[in-house]
């Protein structure tokens, strides 16, 4: 397992890290840093690869957060909201974070809570045989569908929008499946995306693609507390 920080440019006050897995490894060495609830959750996964992805990602997340909060990783109180989004259950200025994993990789985003009110991140592996037409009809807005049809690589164009939507909805903190068509992702200036949304209260969310391994796509989204020039 290796952990590396993603390269800039990212918004000032946000850091993102990529975790690489060897899915043939035993997941149990990560368990000592997990809470009893997390160990039980890891144990419910039927596949060893799923247990490894969850336990390794949660362990790395605990280590990154504990470093900033000057505590032991196992002592860090983590909880999750009604949609399963995890957070540090402590008073005071604690970092915001979000995680995502797919295939042999995970992403972890950390954000300064004095500058940002939320953060979301997503990574997805490109899979052979994806039904672009059917999935586009189910999850894309009309403008997105038009752009995907005209793209040189429709599957890649769809995947980029998929991770963008997931990151945005994770930052907002709502259920993913029922809101995918409420958000549209479009290329914008300076490597960021322009968002369309049917929900006026979501118009302050910003998003961008981030570096991903070959065969994957990834995205970061955030809400600023104040105008953030980063």
Short mmCIF file of C-alpha atoms in Angstrom, two decimals:
data_model
loop_
_atom_site.label_atom_id
_atom_site.label_comp_id
_atom_site.label_asym_id
_atom_site.label_seq_id
_atom_site.Cartn_x
_atom_site.Cartn_y
_atom_site.Cartn_z
CA UNK A 1 0.00 0.00 0.00
CA UNK A 2 1.41 3.40 -0.98
CA UNK A 3 0.09 6.89 -0.30
CA UNK A 4 1.00 9.93 -2.37
CA UNK A 5 -0.25 13.49 -2.47
CA UNK A 6 -1.94 14.58 -5.69
CA UNK A 7 -0.19 17.36 -7.58
CA UNK A 8 -1.47 20.92 -7.66
CA UNK A 9 -3.26 22.91 -8.82
CA UNK A 10 -5.92 22.23 -6.21
CA UNK A 11 -7.86 24.93 -4.37
CA UNK A 12 -5.77 26.50 -1.61
CA UNK A 13 -6.75 24.79 1.64
CA UNK A 14 -7.55 21.40 0.07
CA UNK A 15 -5.17 18.45 -0.11
CA UNK A 16 -5.87 15.18 -1.89
CA UNK A 17 -4.05 11.87 -1.63
CA UNK A 18 -4.04 8.72 -3.73
CA UNK A 19 -3.79 5.33 -2.08
CA UNK A 20 -2.66 2.38 -4.21
CA UNK A 21 -3.65 -1.16 -3.17
CA UNK A 22 -2.27 -4.60 -3.76
CA UNK A 23 -5.59 -6.44 -3.74
CA UNK A 24 -3.87 -9.79 -3.15
CA UNK A 25 -2.71 -8.65 0.32
CA UNK A 26 -4.32 -9.53 3.63
CA UNK A 27 -6.53 -6.74 4.95
CA UNK A 28 -6.25 -7.58 8.66
CA UNK A 29 -2.98 -5.66 9.36
CA UNK A 30 -5.03 -2.46 8.96
CA UNK A 31 -7.64 -3.45 11.54
CA UNK A 32 -5.78 -2.37 14.74
CA UNK A 33 -6.28 1.30 13.80
CA UNK A 34 -10.01 0.85 13.13
CA UNK A 35 -12.82 1.26 15.62
CA UNK A 36 -14.92 -1.73 16.61
CA UNK A 37 -17.73 -0.42 14.39
CA UNK A 38 -15.34 -0.12 11.43
CA UNK A 39 -13.93 -3.59 12.01
CA UNK A 40 -17.47 -4.99 12.04
CA UNK A 41 -18.29 -3.12 8.84
CA UNK A 42 -15.14 -4.41 7.14
CA UNK A 43 -16.01 -7.95 8.20
CA UNK A 44 -19.40 -7.77 6.50
CA UNK A 45 -17.83 -7.47 3.03
CA UNK A 46 -17.95 -10.85 1.29
CA UNK A 47 -14.94 -10.25 -0.98
CA UNK A 48 -11.44 -9.85 0.44
CA UNK A 49 -10.72 -7.05 -2.06
CA UNK A 50 -13.65 -5.05 -0.71
CA UNK A 51 -12.49 -5.60 2.86
CA UNK A 52 -9.01 -4.40 1.91
CA UNK A 53 -10.27 -1.31 0.08
CA UNK A 54 -12.40 -0.25 3.02
CA UNK A 55 -9.95 -1.02 5.83
CA UNK A 56 -6.85 0.38 4.08
CA UNK A 57 -8.65 3.56 3.03
CA UNK A 58 -10.08 4.15 6.49
CA UNK A 59 -6.70 3.47 8.11
CA UNK A 60 -4.91 5.94 5.82
CA UNK A 61 -7.64 8.51 6.44
CA UNK A 62 -7.29 8.12 10.19
CA UNK A 63 -3.52 8.54 9.93
CA UNK A 64 -3.78 11.73 7.85
CA UNK A 65 -6.37 13.27 10.17
CA UNK A 66 -4.62 12.23 13.39
CA UNK A 67 -1.43 13.92 12.21
CA UNK A 68 -3.31 17.21 11.94
CA UNK A 69 -5.19 16.79 15.20
CA UNK A 70 -2.23 15.53 17.26
CA UNK A 71 -3.91 12.33 18.40
CA UNK A 72 -3.56 8.62 17.82
CA UNK A 73 -5.34 7.33 14.69
CA UNK A 74 -7.31 4.73 16.63
CA UNK A 75 -8.56 7.41 19.08
CA UNK A 76 -9.97 9.65 16.35
CA UNK A 77 -13.79 9.81 16.71
CA UNK A 78 -15.31 9.28 13.28
CA UNK A 79 -19.03 9.20 12.58
CA UNK A 80 -21.25 9.34 9.49
CA UNK A 81 -24.34 11.27 8.52
CA UNK A 82 -27.66 9.93 7.26
CA UNK A 83 -26.20 9.44 3.76
CA UNK A 84 -23.12 7.62 5.01
CA UNK A 85 -20.74 10.58 4.61
CA UNK A 86 -18.04 10.32 7.28
CA UNK A 87 -16.88 13.22 9.47
CA UNK A 88 -14.71 13.91 12.50
CA UNK A 89 -17.05 13.95 15.50
CA UNK A 90 -15.17 16.59 17.52
CA UNK A 91 -15.84 20.18 18.51
CA UNK A 92 -13.65 22.96 17.20
CA UNK A 93 -11.83 23.49 13.91
CA UNK A 94 -11.40 19.98 12.57
CA UNK A 95 -10.57 19.13 8.95
CA UNK A 96 -13.30 18.13 6.54
CA UNK A 97 -12.64 14.97 4.59
CA UNK A 98 -14.11 12.67 1.98
CA UNK A 99 -12.96 9.40 0.44
CA UNK A 100 -13.64 7.24 -2.60
CA UNK A 101 -12.20 3.96 -3.85
CA UNK A 102 -12.47 1.89 -7.01
CA UNK A 103 -10.40 -0.94 -8.38
CA UNK A 104 -6.84 -0.74 -7.04
CA UNK A 105 -6.94 2.91 -5.94
CA UNK A 106 -8.55 5.26 -3.43
CA UNK A 107 -8.63 9.04 -3.09
CA UNK A 108 -8.76 10.97 0.18
CA UNK A 109 -9.54 14.71 0.27
CA UNK A 110 -8.86 16.93 3.29
CA UNK A 111 -10.17 20.50 3.49
CA UNK A 112 -9.65 23.41 5.89
CA UNK A 113 -13.00 23.87 7.62
CA UNK A 114 -12.38 27.58 8.14
CA UNK A 115 -12.35 28.10 4.35
CA UNK A 116 -14.69 25.34 3.17
CA UNK A 117 -18.06 24.09 4.35
CA UNK A 118 -17.86 20.76 2.51
CA UNK A 119 -15.71 18.64 0.21
CA UNK A 120 -16.39 15.63 -2.00
CA UNK A 121 -14.15 13.36 -4.06
CA UNK A 122 -14.76 10.44 -6.41
CA UNK A 123 -12.73 7.94 -8.43
CA UNK A 124 -14.09 5.34 -10.84
CA UNK A 125 -12.44 2.63 -12.90
CA UNK A 126 -13.18 2.51 -16.60
CA UNK A 127 -14.88 -0.81 -17.37
CA UNK A 128 -15.20 -2.61 -20.68
CA UNK A 129 -18.64 -3.08 -22.16
CA UNK A 130 -20.24 -0.03 -20.58
CA UNK A 131 -23.61 0.74 -22.23
CA UNK A 132 -23.01 4.44 -22.86
CA UNK A 133 -26.42 5.08 -24.42
CA UNK A 134 -28.44 3.49 -21.64
CA UNK A 135 -26.41 5.03 -18.84
CA UNK A 136 -26.43 8.46 -20.48
CA UNK A 137 -30.20 8.35 -20.69
CA UNK A 138 -30.45 7.46 -17.02
CA UNK A 139 -28.00 9.90 -15.43
CA UNK A 140 -27.12 12.78 -17.80
CA UNK A 141 -28.85 16.08 -18.45
CA UNK A 142 -29.83 16.92 -22.04
CA UNK A 143 -26.77 19.16 -22.48
CA UNK A 144 -24.49 16.46 -21.15
CA UNK A 145 -25.99 13.82 -23.44
CA UNK A 146 -25.39 16.06 -26.45
CA UNK A 147 -21.74 16.58 -25.44
CA UNK A 148 -21.12 12.88 -24.81
CA UNK A 149 -22.59 11.85 -28.18
CA UNK A 150 -20.27 14.31 -29.96
CA UNK A 151 -17.15 13.37 -27.98
CA UNK A 152 -14.26 11.54 -29.62
CA UNK A 153 -14.43 8.97 -26.79
CA UNK A 154 -18.04 8.87 -25.52
CA UNK A 155 -17.22 6.39 -22.75
CA UNK A 156 -14.48 8.63 -21.35
CA UNK A 157 -16.72 11.69 -21.65
CA UNK A 158 -19.45 9.86 -19.73
CA UNK A 159 -17.03 8.66 -17.06
CA UNK A 160 -15.70 12.19 -16.51
CA UNK A 161 -19.22 13.48 -15.97
CA UNK A 162 -20.09 10.56 -13.72
CA UNK A 163 -17.22 11.21 -11.31
CA UNK A 164 -17.93 14.94 -11.42
CA UNK A 165 -21.56 14.41 -10.46
CA UNK A 166 -20.66 12.01 -7.66
CA UNK A 167 -18.06 14.39 -6.21
CA UNK A 168 -20.53 17.30 -6.35
CA UNK A 169 -23.34 15.37 -4.71
CA UNK A 170 -20.99 14.04 -2.02
CA UNK A 171 -19.91 17.62 -1.30
CA UNK A 172 -23.54 18.70 -1.07
CA UNK A 173 -24.31 15.75 1.19
CA UNK A 174 -27.35 14.23 -0.49
CA UNK A 175 -28.19 10.80 -1.86
CA UNK A 176 -26.37 10.10 -5.12
CA UNK A 177 -28.74 7.91 -7.14
CA UNK A 178 -31.81 10.12 -6.94
CA UNK A 179 -30.01 13.39 -7.76
CA UNK A 180 -27.66 12.55 -10.65
CA UNK A 181 -29.76 14.41 -13.21
CA UNK A 182 -30.05 17.47 -10.96
CA UNK A 183 -26.42 18.34 -11.75
CA UNK A 184 -24.72 18.82 -15.11
CA UNK A 185 -20.94 18.86 -15.67
CA UNK A 186 -19.37 20.91 -18.47
CA UNK A 187 -15.77 21.88 -19.32
CA UNK A 188 -14.87 25.35 -18.05
CA UNK A 189 -11.90 27.69 -17.80
CA UNK A 190 -8.63 26.99 -15.97
CA UNK A 191 -9.21 23.25 -15.80
CA UNK A 192 -12.37 23.52 -13.72
CA UNK A 193 -15.93 22.60 -14.58
CA UNK A 194 -19.01 24.72 -15.06
CA UNK A 195 -21.96 23.25 -13.22
CA UNK A 196 -25.61 23.41 -14.20
CA UNK A 197 -28.13 22.54 -11.51
CA UNK A 198 -31.88 22.46 -11.08
CA UNK A 199 -31.45 23.33 -7.38
CA UNK A 200 -30.62 27.03 -6.85
CA UNK A 201 -29.13 26.33 -3.40
CA UNK A 202 -26.42 24.21 -5.04
CA UNK A 203 -25.14 26.93 -7.36
CA UNK A 204 -22.19 27.72 -5.06
CA UNK A 205 -20.58 24.29 -5.49
CA UNK A 206 -17.36 24.18 -7.53
CA UNK A 207 -15.67 21.16 -9.11
CA UNK A 208 -12.73 20.04 -11.19
CA UNK A 209 -11.17 16.85 -12.56
CA UNK A 210 -8.09 15.61 -10.70
CA UNK A 211 -5.18 13.38 -11.66
CA UNK A 212 -6.06 9.69 -11.88
CA UNK A 213 -4.18 6.54 -12.94
CA UNK A 214 -4.58 5.26 -16.48
CA UNK A 215 -7.99 3.64 -16.90
CA UNK A 216 -9.59 5.74 -14.14
CA UNK A 217 -11.29 9.12 -13.84
CA UNK A 218 -11.49 11.27 -10.71
CA UNK A 219 -13.02 14.53 -9.55
CA UNK A 220 -13.02 16.92 -6.61
CA UNK A 221 -15.84 19.23 -5.50
CA UNK A 222 -16.17 21.77 -2.71
CA UNK A 223 -18.17 24.59 -1.18
CA UNK A 224 -16.28 27.67 -0.01
CA UNK A 225 -17.26 29.61 3.09
CA UNK A 226 -15.80 32.77 1.55
CA UNK A 227 -14.61 33.64 -1.92
CA UNK A 228 -11.60 31.40 -2.43
CA UNK A 229 -9.11 32.60 -5.06
CA UNK A 230 -7.27 29.27 -5.04
#
